[in-house]
CSV table of C-alpha atoms in Angstrom, one decimal:
chain,number,residue,atom,x,y,z
A,1,MET,CA,0.0,0.0,0.0
A,2,GLY,CA,1.1,3.6,-0.6
A,3,VAL,CA,1.0,6.4,1.8
A,4,SER,CA,-1.9,8.8,2.3
A,5,ARG,CA,-1.5,12.1,0.4
A,6,LEU,CA,-3.7,13.8,3.0
A,7,ASP,CA,-1.2,12.7,5.7
A,8,VAL,CA,1.7,14.2,3.7
A,9,PHE,CA,-0.1,17.4,2.9
A,10,TYR,CA,-1.3,17.9,6.5
A,11,ARG,CA,2.2,17.5,7.8
A,12,ARG,CA,3.5,20.1,5.4
A,13,LEU,CA,1.1,22.6,6.8
A,14,LEU,CA,2.7,22.2,10.3
A,15,LEU,CA,5.9,24.0,11.0
A,16,THR,CA,7.1,22.5,14.3
A,17,LYS,CA,10.5,20.8,14.5
A,18,LEU,CA,11.3,17.8,16.7
A,19,PHE,CA,14.5,17.2,18.8
A,20,ILE,CA,15.4,20.9,18.5
A,21,GLY,CA,17.6,20.5,21.6
A,22,GLY,CA,19.6,17.5,20.3
A,23,TRP,CA,19.9,13.9,21.5
A,24,GLY,CA,20.1,14.6,25.2
A,25,LYS,CA,22.8,14.3,27.8
A,26,PRO,CA,24.5,10.9,27.6
A,27,GLU,CA,24.0,10.5,31.3
A,28,ASP,CA,20.3,11.1,30.9
A,29,LEU,CA,20.0,8.6,28.1
A,30,LYS,CA,21.8,6.1,30.3
A,31,ARG,CA,19.3,6.6,33.1
A,32,ILE,CA,16.4,6.2,30.7
A,33,PHE,CA,17.8,2.9,29.3
A,34,GLU,CA,18.4,1.6,32.8
A,35,PHE,CA,14.9,2.4,33.9
A,36,ARG,CA,13.6,0.8,30.7
A,37,LYS,CA,15.0,-2.5,31.9
A,38,ILE,CA,12.9,-2.2,35.0
A,39,ILE,CA,9.6,-1.3,33.4
A,40,GLY,CA,10.2,-3.8,30.6
A,41,ASP,CA,9.7,-6.6,33.3
A,42,ARG,CA,6.2,-6.7,34.6
A,43,GLU,CA,7.3,-8.4,37.9
A,44,LYS,CA,9.7,-5.6,38.6
A,45,CYS,CA,6.9,-3.0,38.1
A,46,LYS,CA,4.6,-4.3,40.8
A,47,SER,CA,6.2,-2.3,43.6
A,48,LEU,CA,7.1,0.8,41.8
A,49,VAL,CA,3.9,2.8,42.6
A,50,PRO,CA,2.1,2.2,46.0
A,51,GLN,CA,-1.6,1.6,45.9
A,52,ASP,CA,-2.2,4.7,48.1
A,53,TYR,CA,-0.2,7.0,45.7
A,54,PRO,CA,-1.7,10.5,46.2
A,55,VAL,CA,-4.2,11.7,43.7
A,56,TYR,CA,-5.9,15.1,44.1
A,57,ILE,CA,-9.3,16.3,43.0
A,58,ASN,CA,-9.5,20.1,42.6
A,59,LYS,CA,-12.8,20.5,40.7
A,60,THR,CA,-16.2,18.7,40.7
A,61,GLU,CA,-19.1,19.5,38.4
A,62,GLU,CA,-22.5,17.9,38.1
A,63,LEU,CA,-24.2,17.7,34.7
A,64,ALA,CA,-27.5,16.4,33.6
A,65,ASP,CA,-26.4,12.8,33.1
A,66,CYS,CA,-22.9,12.6,34.7
A,67,HIS,CA,-20.5,13.8,37.3
A,68,VAL,CA,-17.2,15.3,36.1
A,69,GLN,CA,-14.1,15.5,38.3
A,70,GLU,CA,-10.9,17.1,37.4
A,71,GLY,CA,-7.7,16.4,39.2
A,72,PHE,CA,-3.9,15.7,39.0
A,73,PHE,CA,-1.1,13.7,40.4
A,74,ILE,CA,2.7,14.0,40.3
A,75,SER,CA,4.1,11.6,37.8
A,76,PRO,CA,5.8,8.7,39.6
A,77,LEU,CA,8.6,9.1,37.1
A,78,GLU,CA,9.6,12.3,38.9
A,79,HIS,CA,10.4,10.2,42.0
A,80,LEU,CA,11.8,7.1,40.2
A,81,VAL,CA,14.1,9.0,37.7
A,82,PRO,CA,14.4,12.5,39.2
A,83,GLY,CA,14.8,15.4,36.7
A,84,ILE,CA,14.3,13.3,33.6
A,85,LEU,CA,10.9,14.8,32.7
A,86,PRO,CA,10.4,18.3,31.3
A,87,GLN,CA,8.8,20.5,33.9
A,88,GLU,CA,5.5,20.6,31.9
A,89,ALA,CA,5.1,16.8,32.3
A,90,VAL,CA,5.7,16.5,36.0
A,91,LYS,CA,2.1,17.2,37.0
A,92,ALA,CA,-0.3,14.8,35.2
A,93,ARG,CA,-3.8,16.2,34.8
A,94,PHE,CA,-7.0,14.2,34.2
A,95,GLN,CA,-10.8,14.4,33.9
A,96,PHE,CA,-12.9,11.6,35.3
A,97,ILE,CA,-16.5,11.3,33.9
A,98,VAL,CA,-18.9,9.1,35.8
A,99,PRO,CA,-22.5,8.5,34.6
A,100,LYS,CA,-25.3,9.0,37.1
A,101,ARG,CA,-26.9,5.8,36.0
A,102,TRP,CA,-25.1,2.6,35.2
A,103,GLN,CA,-26.3,-0.4,33.3
A,104,LYS,CA,-25.3,-4.0,34.2
A,105,ASN,CA,-21.6,-3.4,34.4
A,106,ARG,CA,-19.4,-0.4,35.4
A,107,PRO,CA,-16.5,-0.3,32.9
A,108,VAL,CA,-13.9,2.4,33.1
A,109,CYS,CA,-12.2,3.4,29.9
A,110,ILE,CA,-9.0,5.4,30.1
A,111,HIS,CA,-8.5,7.7,27.1
A,112,LEU,CA,-4.9,8.9,26.9
A,113,ALA,CA,-4.0,12.1,25.1
A,114,GLY,CA,-3.9,12.1,21.3
A,115,THR,CA,-0.2,11.3,21.4
A,116,GLY,CA,-0.6,8.5,23.9
A,117,ASP,CA,-1.8,5.5,21.9
A,118,HIS,CA,1.5,3.8,21.9
A,119,MET,CA,2.1,5.0,26.4
A,120,ALA,CA,-1.4,3.0,26.4
A,121,SER,CA,0.2,-0.2,24.9
A,122,LEU,CA,3.3,0.2,27.2
A,123,ALA,CA,1.0,0.6,30.2
A,124,VAL,CA,-0.8,-2.6,29.6
A,125,THR,CA,2.4,-4.6,29.3
A,126,ASN,CA,3.0,-3.6,32.9
A,127,TRP,CA,-0.5,-4.5,34.2
A,128,PRO,CA,-0.5,-7.8,36.1
A,129,LYS,CA,-4.1,-8.7,35.3
A,130,PRO,CA,-6.2,-9.2,32.1
A,131,ILE,CA,-7.3,-5.8,30.7
A,132,PRO,CA,-8.8,-4.6,27.4
A,133,LEU,CA,-6.4,-2.5,25.2
A,134,ILE,CA,-7.4,-0.6,22.0
A,135,PRO,CA,-4.3,1.0,20.4
A,136,CYS,CA,-5.6,3.5,17.8
A,137,LEU,CA,-3.2,4.2,14.9
A,138,SER,CA,-0.1,3.0,16.7
A,139,TRP,CA,2.2,0.1,16.0
A,140,SER,CA,5.1,-1.9,17.5
A,141,THR,CA,7.8,0.8,17.8
A,142,ALA,CA,8.3,4.5,17.5
A,143,SER,CA,11.5,4.2,15.5
A,144,SER,CA,9.7,4.1,12.1
A,145,VAL,CA,7.8,7.3,13.0
A,146,PHE,CA,10.9,9.3,13.4
A,147,THR,CA,13.1,7.7,10.7
A,148,THR,CA,10.7,6.9,7.7
A,149,GLY,CA,7.3,8.5,8.5
A,150,VAL,CA,6.3,12.0,7.6
A,151,LEU,CA,7.4,13.2,11.0
A,152,SER,CA,10.9,12.3,10.1
A,153,LYS,CA,11.0,15.4,8.0
A,154,ALA,CA,10.3,17.5,11.1
A,155,VAL,CA,13.3,16.1,13.0
A,156,ASN,CA,16.1,18.6,13.4
A,157,TRP,CA,18.7,16.3,11.8
A,158,THR,CA,21.3,19.1,11.4
A,159,GLN,CA,21.4,19.5,15.2
A,160,LEU,CA,21.4,15.8,15.8
A,161,GLU,CA,24.2,15.2,13.3
A,162,LYS,CA,26.4,17.9,14.7
A,163,GLN,CA,25.9,16.7,18.3
A,164,TYR,CA,26.5,13.1,17.3
A,165,ALA,CA,29.7,14.0,15.5
A,166,ILE,CA,31.4,16.0,18.2
A,167,ASN,CA,30.4,13.9,21.3
A,168,SER,CA,32.2,10.6,21.2
A,169,ARG,CA,30.1,9.3,24.1
A,170,TYR,CA,27.1,8.6,21.8
A,171,GLU,CA,29.2,6.1,19.8
A,172,GLU,CA,31.5,4.9,22.5
A,173,GLU,CA,29.0,4.5,25.4
A,174,ILE,CA,25.4,4.8,24.4
A,175,ILE,CA,25.3,2.4,21.5
A,176,LYS,CA,26.7,-0.3,23.8
A,177,LEU,CA,23.6,0.0,26.0
A,178,LEU,CA,21.1,-0.5,23.3
A,179,GLU,CA,19.8,-4.0,23.8
A,180,TYR,CA,17.1,-4.6,21.2
A,181,CYS,CA,18.6,-6.6,18.4
A,182,GLY,CA,15.5,-8.1,16.7
A,183,ALA,CA,14.7,-8.4,13.0
A,184,ASP,CA,14.3,-4.7,12.7
A,185,SER,CA,17.2,-3.7,15.0
A,186,PHE,CA,19.2,-0.5,14.3
A,187,LYS,CA,22.2,-2.8,13.8
A,188,MET,CA,20.9,-3.8,10.4
A,189,GLY,CA,22.2,-0.5,9.1
A,190,PRO,CA,22.3,-1.1,5.3
A,191,LYS,CA,18.7,-2.3,5.1
A,192,LEU,CA,17.5,0.6,7.3
A,193,VAL,CA,19.3,3.1,5.2
A,194,THR,CA,17.7,1.7,2.0
A,195,ASN,CA,14.3,1.9,3.6
A,196,VAL,CA,14.9,5.4,4.7
A,197,ASP,CA,16.0,6.6,1.3
A,198,GLU,CA,13.0,5.0,-0.3
A,199,HIS,CA,10.6,6.6,2.1
A,200,PHE,CA,12.2,10.0,1.8
A,201,HIS,CA,12.0,9.7,-2.0
A,202,GLU,CA,8.3,8.8,-1.7
A,203,LEU,CA,7.4,11.6,0.7
A,204,SER,CA,9.3,14.4,-1.0
A,205,GLU,CA,7.9,16.6,-3.7
A,206,ASP,CA,11.4,17.0,-5.1
A,207,HIS,CA,12.0,13.2,-5.0
A,208,LYS,CA,15.3,13.7,-3.2
A,209,LEU,CA,15.8,15.4,0.1
A,210,SER,CA,19.2,16.8,1.0
A,211,VAL,CA,20.3,17.1,4.6
A,212,SER,CA,19.7,20.8,4.6
A,213,GLN,CA,16.1,20.3,3.2
A,214,CYS,CA,15.4,17.7,5.9
A,215,SER,CA,16.5,19.9,8.7
A,216,ARG,CA,15.4,23.4,7.8
A,217,VAL,CA,14.1,25.1,10.9
A,218,ASP,CA,10.8,26.8,10.5
A,219,GLY,CA,8.8,28.9,13.0
A,220,GLY,CA,5.3,28.2,14.2
A,221,ARG,CA,3.5,25.6,16.2
A,222,ASP,CA,1.1,22.7,15.6
A,223,CYS,CA,-2.4,23.9,16.2
A,224,GLY,CA,-4.2,20.8,17.4
A,225,GLY,CA,-6.9,19.5,15.1
A,226,ALA,CA,-5.6,16.1,14.4
A,227,THR,CA,-3.5,15.5,17.5
A,228,ASP,CA,-5.2,12.1,18.0
A,229,GLY,CA,-2.9,9.3,17.2
A,230,ALA,CA,-1.8,11.6,14.4
A,231,GLU,CA,1.3,12.6,16.3
A,232,HIS,CA,1.1,10.0,19.0
A,233,LEU,CA,4.8,10.1,19.7
A,234,LEU,CA,5.2,13.9,19.5
A,235,SER,CA,5.1,14.0,23.3
A,236,LEU,CA,7.8,11.4,23.6
A,237,GLY,CA,10.0,13.3,21.3
A,238,ASN,CA,9.4,16.6,23.2
A,239,SER,CA,9.9,15.0,26.6
A,240,VAL,CA,13.2,13.4,25.6
A,241,GLY,CA,14.3,16.5,23.7
A,242,ALA,CA,13.3,19.0,26.3
A,243,SER,CA,16.2,18.0,28.6
A,244,PHE,CA,18.8,17.8,25.9
A,245,GLU,CA,22.0,19.7,26.2
A,246,THR,CA,22.6,22.5,23.8
A,247,LEU,CA,25.3,22.3,21.1
A,248,PRO,CA,28.2,24.7,21.3
A,249,THR,CA,28.1,27.1,18.4
A,250,ALA,CA,31.7,26.7,17.5
A,251,LEU,CA,32.4,23.3,16.1
A,252,GLY,CA,36.2,23.6,16.0
A,253,GLY,CA,38.7,23.1,18.8
A,254,TYR,CA,37.9,20.8,21.7
A,255,ASN,CA,34.5,19.7,23.0
A,256,ALA,CA,33.4,19.4,26.6
A,257,HIS,CA,34.9,15.9,26.9
A,258,GLY,CA,38.4,16.9,25.7
A,259,ARG,CA,38.1,15.4,22.3
A,260,ARG,CA,39.5,17.4,19.4
A,261,THR,CA,36.8,18.2,16.9
A,262,ASP,CA,37.1,19.0,13.3
A,263,PRO,CA,34.4,21.0,11.5
A,264,ALA,CA,34.9,18.7,8.5
A,265,GLU,CA,34.0,15.7,10.7
A,266,CYS,CA,30.4,17.0,11.0
A,267,CYS,CA,30.0,16.9,7.2
A,268,ARG,CA,31.3,13.3,6.6
A,269,PRO,CA,29.1,11.7,4.0
A,270,SER,CA,27.8,8.9,6.3
A,271,LEU,CA,26.9,11.2,9.2
A,272,HIS,CA,23.2,11.5,8.2
A,273,LYS,CA,22.8,7.8,7.8
A,274,GLU,CA,24.6,7.2,11.1
A,275,SER,CA,22.3,9.6,12.9
A,276,ILE,CA,19.2,7.9,11.4
A,277,SER,CA,20.5,4.5,12.5
A,278,PHE,CA,21.3,5.9,16.0
A,279,MET,CA,17.8,7.4,16.2
A,280,LYS,CA,16.3,4.0,15.3
A,281,GLY,CA,18.4,2.3,18.0
A,282,VAL,CA,17.4,4.7,20.7
A,283,MET,CA,13.7,4.6,19.8
A,284,ASP,CA,13.6,0.8,19.5
A,285,GLU,CA,15.3,0.5,22.9
A,286,CYS,CA,12.8,2.7,24.6
A,287,THR,CA,9.5,2.0,22.8
A,288,HIS,CA,9.7,-1.4,20.9
A,289,MET,CA,7.1,-3.7,22.3
A,290,ALA,CA,9.4,-6.6,22.1
A,291,ASN,CA,11.4,-5.0,24.9
A,292,PHE,CA,8.4,-5.3,27.3
A,293,SER,CA,6.3,-8.0,28.8
A,294,VAL,CA,3.5,-9.5,26.7
A,295,PRO,CA,0.1,-8.5,28.1
A,296,VAL,CA,-1.6,-11.1,30.3
A,297,ASP,CA,-4.3,-11.8,27.8
A,298,THR,CA,-3.7,-10.7,24.2
A,299,SER,CA,-7.2,-11.8,23.1
A,300,LEU,CA,-8.4,-8.6,24.8
A,301,ILE,CA,-6.4,-6.4,22.4
A,302,VAL,CA,-8.1,-4.8,19.4
A,303,VAL,CA,-5.6,-2.8,17.3
A,304,VAL,CA,-7.1,-0.2,14.9
A,305,GLN,CA,-4.7,0.7,12.1
A,306,ALA,CA,-4.9,2.7,8.9
A,307,LYS,CA,-3.7,0.9,5.7
A,308,GLU,CA,-2.1,4.0,4.2
A,309,ASP,CA,-0.8,5.6,7.4
A,310,ALA,CA,2.2,7.9,6.6
A,311,TYR,CA,2.8,8.8,10.2
A,312,VAL,CA,3.3,5.3,11.5
A,313,PRO,CA,4.9,3.2,8.8
A,314,ARG,CA,4.7,-0.6,9.3
A,315,THR,CA,7.2,-1.6,6.6
A,316,GLY,CA,10.4,-3.2,7.9
A,317,VAL,CA,9.3,-3.6,11.5
A,318,LEU,CA,7.8,-6.5,13.4
A,319,SER,CA,4.1,-6.6,13.5
A,320,LEU,CA,2.1,-6.5,16.7
A,321,GLN,CA,0.7,-9.9,15.8
A,322,GLU,CA,4.2,-11.3,15.9
A,323,ILE,CA,4.9,-9.8,19.3
A,324,TRP,CA,1.5,-10.3,20.8
A,325,PRO,CA,0.1,-13.6,19.3
A,326,GLY,CA,-3.7,-13.7,19.7
A,327,CYS,CA,-4.3,-9.9,19.3
A,328,GLU,CA,-6.7,-8.7,16.7
A,329,VAL,CA,-5.8,-6.0,14.1
A,330,ARG,CA,-8.5,-4.1,12.3
A,331,TYR,CA,-7.4,-2.1,9.2
A,332,LEU,CA,-9.1,1.0,7.9
A,333,ARG,CA,-9.0,2.4,4.4
A,334,GLY,CA,-7.1,5.6,4.2
A,335,GLY,CA,-4.4,7.3,6.2
A,336,HIS,CA,-3.8,8.6,9.7
A,337,ILE,CA,-5.6,12.0,9.4
A,338,SER,CA,-8.6,10.7,7.5
A,339,ALA,CA,-9.1,7.9,10.1
A,340,TYR,CA,-9.2,10.4,12.9
A,341,LEU,CA,-11.5,12.8,11.1
A,342,PHE,CA,-14.0,10.3,9.7
A,343,LYS,CA,-13.6,6.8,11.3
A,344,GLN,CA,-14.0,7.5,15.1
A,345,ASN,CA,-17.1,5.2,15.1
A,346,ILE,CA,-14.7,2.3,14.3
A,347,PHE,CA,-12.5,3.2,17.3
A,348,ARG,CA,-15.6,3.3,19.6
A,349,GLN,CA,-16.8,-0.1,18.3
A,350,ALA,CA,-13.4,-1.6,19.0
A,351,ILE,CA,-13.7,-0.4,22.6
A,352,TYR,CA,-17.1,-1.9,22.9
A,353,ASP,CA,-16.0,-5.2,21.5
A,354,ALA,CA,-12.9,-5.4,23.7
A,355,PHE,CA,-15.0,-4.8,26.9
A,356,ASP,CA,-17.6,-7.4,25.8
A,357,ARG,CA,-14.8,-10.0,25.4
A,358,PHE,CA,-13.6,-9.2,28.8
A,359,CYS,CA,-17.0,-9.5,30.4
A,360,VAL,CA,-17.6,-12.9,28.7
A,361,LYS,CA,-14.2,-14.3,29.5
A,362,TYR,CA,-13.7,-12.9,33.0
A,363,PRO,CA,-17.2,-12.6,34.5
A,364,ASN,CA,-15.9,-12.5,38.1
A,365,LEU,CA,-13.3,-9.8,37.6
A,366,HIS,CA,-15.6,-6.9,36.8
């Protein structure tokens, strides 16, 4: 299948850039990778957050058919990996809507933010009991989103390449910590580069993107609209990028680690491909579902995916059916944006069906 023209066109209207601060401090990346090893094991997650973890309600409203409560809690990540979150993400806010009249059962469906359809899949891998999961327009890893999807053109590759070139710790220390080595691992460099070049050719009006075209910095901000699953990993990119160290403006001389740098080194022909490969490795390490526990009951998972999704490419990566045998995948015609705008009834039906399966299979757990 090809990619949706609407997806490509919509992304061209948005001027935001991703990873504008660089890769991040090597020590922060190390802490993220170490914590990934913990949350990747469901047994290790059980004691991370106490059952009486404080949650605050600061507003209550009564409507004709429901009660609405608004509240917040401090992200446990702030305590578990202090300082790793951007300040804007430390306080997690939510709205809890409860109907005044229930039918037979009392299901609770947690809707994450538009960029959270993937943090939904990851959360269920940690849950020790059977639970329905409906990932909307997300797939097995975030790596393809930032390396071959339309969002890859929003990545500030110039900044990433310069930082990768002058800081030897990325090559000498960080790569050694990347553990995912599956069929679509970053270590399969030649195949990845071929796929990347093909996708850039397909997504570019000019049929050939140069490094400067890929990394041109534009002003402006995304204005919402299709922030459903449409940019479901935008928050991940921002949260990682927000704490990244800035790059010295002078590329010559010595860097902060005492390594002599050569301006010409930042322009070596393979640097862009190396940076793409490194991005894939980091994203696979942190977000690839194969790095996390398999959900307790995969028959309760109903994945909704768009056939021509240009935001979340499925080519060249493991499918969710391979990682989660027994899950169901429902494909929509069209792309990411059109699915959000016109197919929300299909998302809702998937939620109903997953809950029905749960009630039939586990009548004593609800």
